[in-house]
Amino acid sequence: MTTTEVINPATEKVVATVELVDAAGTDAAIERAQRAAKDWREVAPGDRARILRRFAEAIDANLEELAQLEVANAGHTIGNARWEAGNARDVLHFAAGMPERLLGNQIPVAGGVDITFHEPLGVVGVIVPWNFPMPIAAWGFAPALAAGNAVVLKPAELTPLTAIRLGELALQAGLPEYVFQVLPGKGSVVGQRFVTHPGVRKVVFTGSTEVGKQIMAGCADQVKRVTLELGGKSANIVFADADLERAAATAPYGVFDNAGQDCCARSRILVQRSVFDRFLELLEPAVQGVRVGDPAADATEMGPLISAAHRDRVAGFLEPSTKVAFTGAMPEGPGFWYPPTVVLPDAPTDRVLTEEIFGPVVAVLPFDDEADAVRIANDTEYGLSGSIWTNDVGRALRVSRGVEAGNLSVNSHSSVRYWTPFGGYKQSGLGRELGPDAALAFTETKNVFIATQ
Ligand code: TAP
């Protein structure tokens, strides 16, 4: 049996040793899930709903333990980690409303009755990255279970602890055995088997665009259903007519939350040229005010990066020639720390502008007018989220419609609510998660005609 050591990124100490599932173990789990799925789809909608509610309540009862586990495993601030466990709970509560609302249509036809059903797919494979282990897992497994599917879930090798605990809580809450299995293991082994095993009927993948493309190509072989949530390079657009003080005070939190390891990070700040210098003056104290340090302390706003390798990768984006405007604080001693960093790119082709850094680095650049702002915002292969700061409601709507991204916020940096749809344009993804239609992504629509003559 292969094992992996789970490291606390704030202390560099080993917090747990986890056994990794191999290819044969993955196949066995998929086959158990196939059998379990047959019974689970027959459970009455109201009973499925009740079990999901109990699962949500079990998370709530263990919320602090789950949050502390995430602080130790992923270096998330305790405030964020509590929100993340609460989000998994809320996503389950929301999904518990779905089994009884999977409504079909009755369509007028001649000579009979025509009705549609939303049938479960069977076994769904969910592949989760390390940046938000609990929420991203729940966005996949909760609606999939609600729609009557069995789920096999692969957490990232770096962050398996909360997913393993969620698997235990599901069983305690009364979810039948093998309906929800957590399989810690390597992406190239367990994740890859989700793609190639014909028993898995859909793959939900969140992670890098590079691996997402391989997953999509692999799924094509069996015309396997796929949802992809991939990278981002989102723009925070600040117009001269905006409340500049608020825009500058909040901008660091729109990009440095979770140490910038957030697919929705607003890692490009576009500022109207007439207020560019003033905005930078206001941004500097805001960035220096971000409290970076011990993630277990209540007041901390930013923790470490996930690993030494990732810190090196982030640092690699800054060339000797990169113009750094200013940086924020960073603790000394052990831990994979990187300070909040503001850079001023020289050209539209600079890597800090074109590539997802996935760390606490933000590029600030000027634009001339509305059309220029939309053009620069869209000058990327990504299209996940973004913010627009203006006090002109017409402009807010025009620019929101013009920016090619799935999740935009005006005078705010919010991206994710479990009851609104979430997902990306272009190479940021395929399909949508969350929102009122979440369960439909885990069903096939079946049309049945019944002759009455
Ligand atoms: P990846 O390296 O792509 O890994 C994501 C997951 O896929 C991990 O569980 C990984 O397993 C697994 N995996 C790796 N290779 C695989 C393969 N060949 N077949 C099947 N599974 C495979 O991404 P990451 O670095 O962990 O996560 C960061 C990326 O996720 C960023 O680009 C970020 O933008 C994106 N992200 C997007 C969103 C949304 S909602 N759009 C949300 C969060 C993150 P192991 O790591 O265990 O090998």
XYZ file of C-alpha atoms and ligand atoms in Angstrom:
501
model
C 0.000 0.000 0.000
C 1.440 3.406 -0.997
C 1.051 6.256 1.453
C 1.476 10.000 1.341
C 2.422 12.411 4.097
C 0.085 15.367 4.507
C 2.039 18.530 5.368
C 0.804 21.615 7.235
C 1.876 24.440 4.878
C 2.155 26.967 7.715
C 4.560 24.851 9.802
C 5.992 22.335 7.276
C 5.194 19.582 9.829
C 3.566 16.254 8.924
C -0.053 16.212 10.140
C -1.146 12.785 8.868
C -0.160 9.829 6.734
C -2.814 8.741 4.258
C -3.073 5.499 2.298
C -3.427 6.006 -1.440
C -5.918 3.967 -3.448
C -4.391 2.237 -6.485
C -5.933 1.374 -9.876
C -7.318 -1.991 -8.713
C -8.788 -0.350 -5.605
C -10.387 2.317 -7.787
C -11.960 -0.300 -10.053
C -13.329 -2.174 -7.042
C -14.816 1.039 -5.620
C -16.426 1.924 -8.968
C -17.982 -1.536 -9.169
C -19.350 -1.220 -5.597
C -20.727 2.196 -6.543
C -22.458 0.745 -9.614
C -24.318 -1.749 -7.397
C -25.143 0.901 -4.776
C -26.449 3.292 -7.450
C -29.135 0.799 -8.474
C -30.679 0.870 -4.978
C -30.083 4.568 -4.309
C -32.094 5.686 -7.347
C -35.047 3.667 -6.014
C -35.031 5.412 -2.621
C -38.152 7.618 -2.459
C -37.392 11.285 -3.196
C -38.506 12.369 0.283
C -36.238 9.789 1.926
C -33.276 10.798 -0.216
C -33.950 14.391 0.820
C -34.090 13.446 4.514
C -30.764 11.579 4.336
C -29.069 14.548 2.636
C -30.444 16.878 5.324
C -29.016 14.560 8.003
C -25.665 14.609 6.218
C -25.800 18.439 6.276
C -26.626 18.391 9.994
C -23.704 16.022 10.664
C -21.387 18.547 8.993
C -22.880 21.318 11.105
C -22.352 19.311 14.295
C -18.686 18.781 13.340
C -18.090 22.152 11.690
C -15.314 23.299 13.999
C -13.442 19.991 13.663
C -13.678 20.148 9.855
C -12.525 23.787 9.854
C -9.520 23.025 12.091
C -8.628 20.088 9.854
C -8.556 22.425 6.837
C -6.398 24.954 8.681
C -3.885 22.184 9.416
C -4.044 20.553 5.969
C -4.406 23.512 3.572
C -3.217 26.499 5.639
C -6.559 28.230 5.159
C -7.389 30.964 7.624
C -9.750 29.744 10.310
C -12.377 32.280 9.203
C -12.309 30.947 5.644
C -12.225 27.320 6.779
C -15.366 27.800 8.902
C -17.086 29.383 5.896
C -15.984 26.455 3.704
C -17.393 23.782 6.041
C -20.577 25.863 6.349
C -20.764 26.073 2.565
C -20.582 22.259 2.244
C -23.417 22.050 4.805
C -25.525 24.643 2.973
C -24.947 23.069 -0.446
C -26.260 19.781 0.993
C -29.292 21.468 2.544
C -30.014 23.142 -0.798
C -29.525 19.834 -2.647
C -31.923 18.148 -0.191
C -34.667 20.226 -1.819
C -33.897 18.754 -5.242
C -35.099 15.130 -5.236
C -38.706 16.265 -4.779
C -38.345 18.992 -7.409
C -36.846 17.064 -10.332
C -39.870 18.015 -12.399
C -40.384 16.726 -15.920
C -42.666 18.141 -18.611
C -45.978 17.006 -20.006
C -45.896 18.047 -23.647
C -49.061 18.305 -25.767
C -49.050 15.688 -28.557
C -51.669 14.042 -30.781
C -52.874 10.524 -29.981
C -51.433 10.169 -26.517
C -49.464 11.651 -23.661
C -45.841 12.776 -23.769
C -43.830 13.096 -20.574
C -40.189 13.647 -19.702
C -38.174 12.150 -16.834
C -34.824 13.216 -15.368
C -33.078 9.893 -14.858
C -29.888 9.533 -12.779
C -26.707 8.753 -14.723
C -25.396 5.979 -12.458
C -21.893 6.547 -11.043
C -20.398 10.060 -11.065
C -16.660 10.668 -10.538
C -15.728 13.952 -8.863
C -12.082 15.139 -9.059
C -11.219 17.937 -6.631
C -8.199 20.320 -6.510
C -6.385 21.391 -3.345
C -7.494 25.024 -3.204
C -11.032 24.650 -1.780
C -11.287 20.978 -0.785
C -14.676 21.063 0.988
C -16.797 23.434 -1.131
C -15.649 22.099 -4.499
C -16.275 18.514 -3.382
C -19.766 19.416 -2.164
C -20.696 21.332 -5.343
C -20.205 18.012 -7.175
C -21.352 15.322 -4.767
C -24.432 17.021 -3.249
C -26.508 17.561 -6.429
C -25.221 14.274 -7.909
C -26.496 12.358 -4.867
C -29.753 14.349 -4.871
C -30.395 13.288 -8.467
C -30.028 9.611 -7.482
C -26.422 8.890 -8.499
C -23.632 7.173 -6.572
C -20.431 9.237 -6.247
C -16.759 8.330 -6.185
C -14.683 11.326 -5.130
C -10.958 11.891 -5.508
C -9.541 14.661 -3.335
C -6.212 16.251 -4.289
C -3.267 14.271 -2.965
C -2.133 17.352 -1.001
C -5.490 17.905 0.771
C -7.399 14.671 1.422
C -8.255 15.072 5.129
C -11.585 16.920 5.089
C -12.900 14.792 2.208
C -12.096 11.609 4.159
C -13.950 13.025 7.174
C -16.949 14.005 5.001
C -17.094 10.390 3.781
C -17.285 9.173 7.398
C -19.965 11.726 8.293
C -22.077 10.663 5.300
C -22.125 7.081 6.548
C -22.931 8.171 10.109
C -25.796 10.279 8.753
C -27.371 7.229 7.121
C -26.242 7.438 3.498
C -26.205 3.785 2.359
C -22.784 2.158 2.056
C -20.893 2.779 -1.202
C -23.278 5.520 -2.399
C -20.539 8.057 -1.581
C -16.927 6.827 -1.517
C -13.846 8.984 -1.006
C -10.752 7.621 -2.760
C -7.520 9.439 -1.861
C -4.963 8.812 -4.561
C -3.002 10.225 -7.446
C -4.711 12.076 -10.272
C -2.810 9.995 -12.796
C -4.157 6.806 -11.183
C -7.548 7.290 -9.471
C -8.632 10.356 -11.477
C -7.519 8.784 -14.725
C -9.531 5.632 -13.946
C -12.674 7.777 -13.520
C -12.085 8.905 -17.096
C -11.364 5.470 -18.585
C -13.637 3.135 -16.550
C -16.895 2.630 -18.471
C -18.790 2.286 -15.182
C -18.318 6.001 -14.452
C -20.919 7.882 -16.508
C -19.869 11.436 -15.759
C -16.691 13.192 -14.597
C -16.843 16.492 -12.723
C -13.356 17.970 -12.798
C -12.114 21.117 -11.090
C -8.485 21.993 -11.606
C -6.048 23.374 -14.127
C -7.049 24.043 -17.723
C -4.144 21.853 -18.846
C -5.400 18.728 -17.035
C -9.031 19.655 -17.821
C -8.285 19.412 -21.545
C -6.835 15.920 -21.066
C -9.919 14.882 -19.074
C -12.231 16.187 -21.799
C -10.265 14.411 -24.517
C -10.269 11.185 -22.470
C -14.005 11.389 -21.831
C -14.647 11.789 -25.579
C -13.653 8.160 -26.051
C -16.850 6.989 -24.309
C -18.858 10.171 -24.968
C -18.744 10.478 -21.186
C -20.531 13.469 -19.677
C -18.163 16.067 -18.265
C -18.321 19.285 -16.272
C -15.107 21.310 -16.162
C -14.256 24.120 -13.733
C -10.813 25.375 -14.765
C -8.470 28.319 -14.438
C -9.105 32.050 -14.463
C -7.436 35.424 -15.029
C -10.262 37.670 -13.956
C -10.395 41.457 -14.278
C -11.369 43.946 -11.598
C -12.385 47.016 -13.640
C -12.356 50.343 -11.792
C -13.965 53.314 -13.566
C -13.146 56.926 -12.663
C -16.736 57.478 -11.460
C -16.518 54.675 -8.862
C -16.175 55.033 -5.111
C -12.366 54.844 -5.414
C -11.744 54.525 -1.669
C -13.986 51.448 -1.444
C -12.675 49.984 -4.692
C -9.065 50.274 -3.442
C -9.828 49.091 0.085
C -11.541 45.914 -1.180
C -9.295 45.114 -4.176
C -6.718 43.159 -2.086
C -9.451 40.841 -0.798
C -10.677 40.253 -4.365
C -7.331 38.702 -5.258
C -5.372 37.748 -2.104
C -8.120 35.723 -0.426
C -6.857 32.146 0.091
C -3.404 33.561 -0.777
C -4.567 34.093 -4.366
C -5.137 30.343 -4.802
C -8.629 31.022 -6.030
C -9.902 30.405 -9.547
C -11.979 33.613 -9.196
C -9.053 35.791 -8.059
C -9.263 39.226 -9.672
C -5.593 39.059 -10.640
C -5.757 41.920 -13.165
C -6.866 45.326 -11.879
C -7.845 47.607 -14.777
C -8.043 51.264 -13.701
C -9.280 54.200 -15.796
C -6.234 56.268 -16.720
C -7.494 59.550 -15.182
C -7.555 57.992 -11.676
C -4.716 55.465 -12.098
C -2.162 57.226 -9.859
C -4.738 58.064 -7.176
C -5.939 54.439 -7.139
C -2.383 53.142 -6.629
C -1.894 55.618 -3.746
C -5.021 54.219 -2.085
C -4.155 50.600 -2.893
C -0.733 50.638 -1.222
C -1.933 50.978 2.405
C -4.762 48.511 1.694
C -2.269 45.881 0.518
C 0.089 46.569 3.405
C -2.856 46.221 5.789
C -3.623 42.620 4.776
C -2.891 40.543 7.880
C -0.661 37.654 6.742
C 0.325 35.016 9.290
C -0.758 32.102 11.483
C -3.895 30.797 9.769
C -5.255 29.464 13.080
C -5.469 32.997 14.534
C -8.911 34.593 14.219
C -7.604 37.946 12.927
C -5.477 36.488 10.108
C -6.600 37.358 6.577
C -4.057 35.457 4.477
C -2.150 32.224 5.113
C 0.682 30.440 3.299
C 0.732 28.837 -0.149
C -0.072 25.134 -0.335
C 3.456 23.757 -0.896
C 7.105 24.651 -1.424
C 6.810 23.647 -5.095
C 3.843 25.937 -5.597
C 5.643 28.830 -3.879
C 8.567 28.361 -6.275
C 6.154 28.340 -9.211
C 4.517 31.586 -8.059
C 7.892 33.243 -7.479
C 8.929 32.185 -11.000
C 6.416 34.574 -12.550
C 8.427 37.568 -11.363
C 11.382 38.153 -13.665
C 14.280 40.408 -12.609
C 12.767 43.003 -14.998
C 9.253 42.853 -13.492
C 8.226 46.225 -12.051
C 7.005 45.623 -8.490
C 4.957 48.596 -7.246
C 4.803 47.424 -3.616
C 4.379 44.325 -1.491
C 2.587 43.449 1.736
C 3.715 41.614 4.835
C 4.996 38.066 5.253
C 6.012 36.173 8.428
C 9.495 34.758 8.895
C 10.335 31.154 9.806
C 8.881 27.880 8.537
C 5.907 27.809 6.159
C 5.394 28.346 2.430
C 4.907 32.116 2.605
C 4.687 34.635 -0.198
C 3.797 38.300 0.345
C 0.890 40.095 -1.366
C 2.576 41.595 -4.425
C 1.444 44.339 -6.818
C 3.142 44.514 -10.218
C 2.944 46.993 -13.093
C 3.238 45.082 -16.382
C 5.124 46.613 -19.308
C 3.326 44.934 -22.194
C 0.073 43.018 -22.827
C 2.182 39.911 -23.437
C 3.789 39.868 -19.941
C 3.233 36.482 -18.285
C 1.888 38.202 -15.167
C -0.983 39.375 -17.385
C -1.551 36.351 -19.569
C -1.083 33.351 -17.225
C -2.902 32.242 -14.094
C -0.380 32.675 -11.267
C -2.612 31.155 -8.554
C -0.776 33.081 -5.865
C -0.898 36.531 -4.223
C 0.321 38.519 -7.229
C -1.827 41.145 -8.945
C -1.113 43.210 -12.063
C -2.466 46.773 -12.281
C -2.826 48.485 -15.661
C -4.598 51.528 -17.102
C -7.410 51.749 -19.671
C -8.870 54.707 -21.579
C -12.624 54.240 -21.891
C -15.416 51.698 -21.553
C -14.693 49.943 -24.842
C -10.981 49.730 -23.974
C -11.806 48.228 -20.552
C -13.999 45.510 -22.072
C -11.388 44.782 -24.748
C -8.586 44.316 -22.188
C -10.821 42.295 -19.825
C -11.627 39.914 -22.694
C -8.025 39.678 -23.924
C -7.525 36.277 -22.291
C -8.393 32.647 -22.966
C -10.072 32.509 -19.567
C -13.528 33.753 -18.579
C -14.496 32.820 -15.057
C -15.320 35.895 -13.003
C -14.660 39.614 -12.576
C -15.718 42.845 -10.892
C -16.904 46.204 -12.198
C -16.665 49.324 -10.041
C -18.787 52.262 -11.218
C -21.635 54.430 -9.963
C -23.293 54.539 -13.401
C -25.923 51.787 -13.511
C -26.130 51.819 -17.310
C -22.379 51.344 -17.592
C -22.478 48.592 -14.957
C -24.993 46.673 -17.052
C -23.298 47.346 -20.413
C -19.895 46.219 -19.141
C -21.402 43.198 -17.321
C -22.950 42.108 -20.611
C -19.729 42.813 -22.521
C -17.257 40.910 -20.352
C -16.995 37.263 -21.430
C -17.091 35.588 -18.018
C -19.564 33.430 -16.139
C -19.654 35.258 -12.796
C -19.509 39.012 -12.459
C -20.116 41.338 -9.560
C -20.715 45.081 -9.567
C -19.262 47.152 -6.693
C -18.432 43.883 -4.931
C -16.108 40.898 -5.328
C -18.566 38.132 -4.585
C -18.583 35.129 -6.914
C -20.147 32.148 -5.284
C -23.577 31.622 -3.826
C -24.793 28.037 -3.699
C -28.213 29.001 -5.081
C -26.869 30.870 -8.152
C -25.140 29.232 -11.148
C -21.348 29.135 -11.268
C -18.940 28.314 -14.095
C -16.710 29.637 -16.831
C -16.669 30.919 -20.406
C -13.953 29.923 -22.882
C -11.090 27.899 -21.349
C -12.365 28.482 -17.794
C -14.725 25.568 -18.095
C -17.718 23.761 -19.474
C -21.141 23.541 -17.857
C -22.392 25.156 -14.671
C -22.490 24.047 -11.045
C -24.696 25.203 -8.164
C -27.890 27.209 -8.690
C -31.451 26.024 -9.228
C -30.537 23.618 -12.068
C -27.583 21.920 -10.346
C -29.196 18.473 -10.209
C -30.066 18.488 -13.925
C -26.355 18.252 -14.779
C -26.446 14.776 -13.183
C -29.410 13.414 -15.144
C -30.379 12.292 -18.618
C -33.666 13.652 -19.962
C -35.853 10.797 -21.116
C -38.908 11.375 -23.284
C -41.777 8.852 -23.156
C -44.808 8.823 -25.450
C -47.840 6.807 -24.337
C -50.491 6.127 -26.995
C -54.033 6.586 -25.747
C -55.771 5.453 -28.938
P -4.631 20.087 -11.214
O -3.210 19.795 -11.148
O -5.296 20.156 -12.531
O -5.343 18.994 -10.274
C -6.701 18.993 -9.998
C -7.134 17.590 -9.639
O -6.982 16.736 -10.771
C -6.318 16.949 -8.515
O -7.165 16.139 -7.721
C -5.330 16.098 -9.286
O -4.844 15.011 -8.528
C -6.179 15.614 -10.444
N -5.435 15.194 -11.628
C -4.187 15.561 -12.005
N -3.847 14.937 -13.145
C -4.898 14.157 -13.494
C -5.138 13.266 -14.594
N -4.251 13.076 -15.544
N -6.329 12.624 -14.634
C -7.250 12.833 -13.686
N -7.070 13.645 -12.619
C -5.908 14.316 -12.547
O -5.003 21.473 -10.526
P -4.511 22.045 -9.138
O -3.175 22.644 -9.319
O -4.690 21.032 -8.064
O -5.616 23.172 -8.899
C -5.428 24.481 -9.318
C -6.250 24.787 -10.570
O -7.628 24.564 -10.325
C -6.171 26.227 -10.983
O -5.973 26.329 -12.363
C -7.521 26.793 -10.612
O -7.925 27.916 -11.335
C -8.407 25.629 -10.841
N -9.655 25.782 -10.093
C -10.794 26.086 -10.764
C -11.969 26.273 -10.087
C -13.201 26.613 -10.826
S -14.570 26.453 -9.995
N -13.211 26.983 -12.080
C -11.996 26.139 -8.709
C -10.832 25.846 -8.048
C -9.650 25.648 -8.771
P -3.470 15.092 -7.680
O -3.175 16.520 -7.426
O -3.790 14.356 -6.452
O -2.472 14.394 -8.530
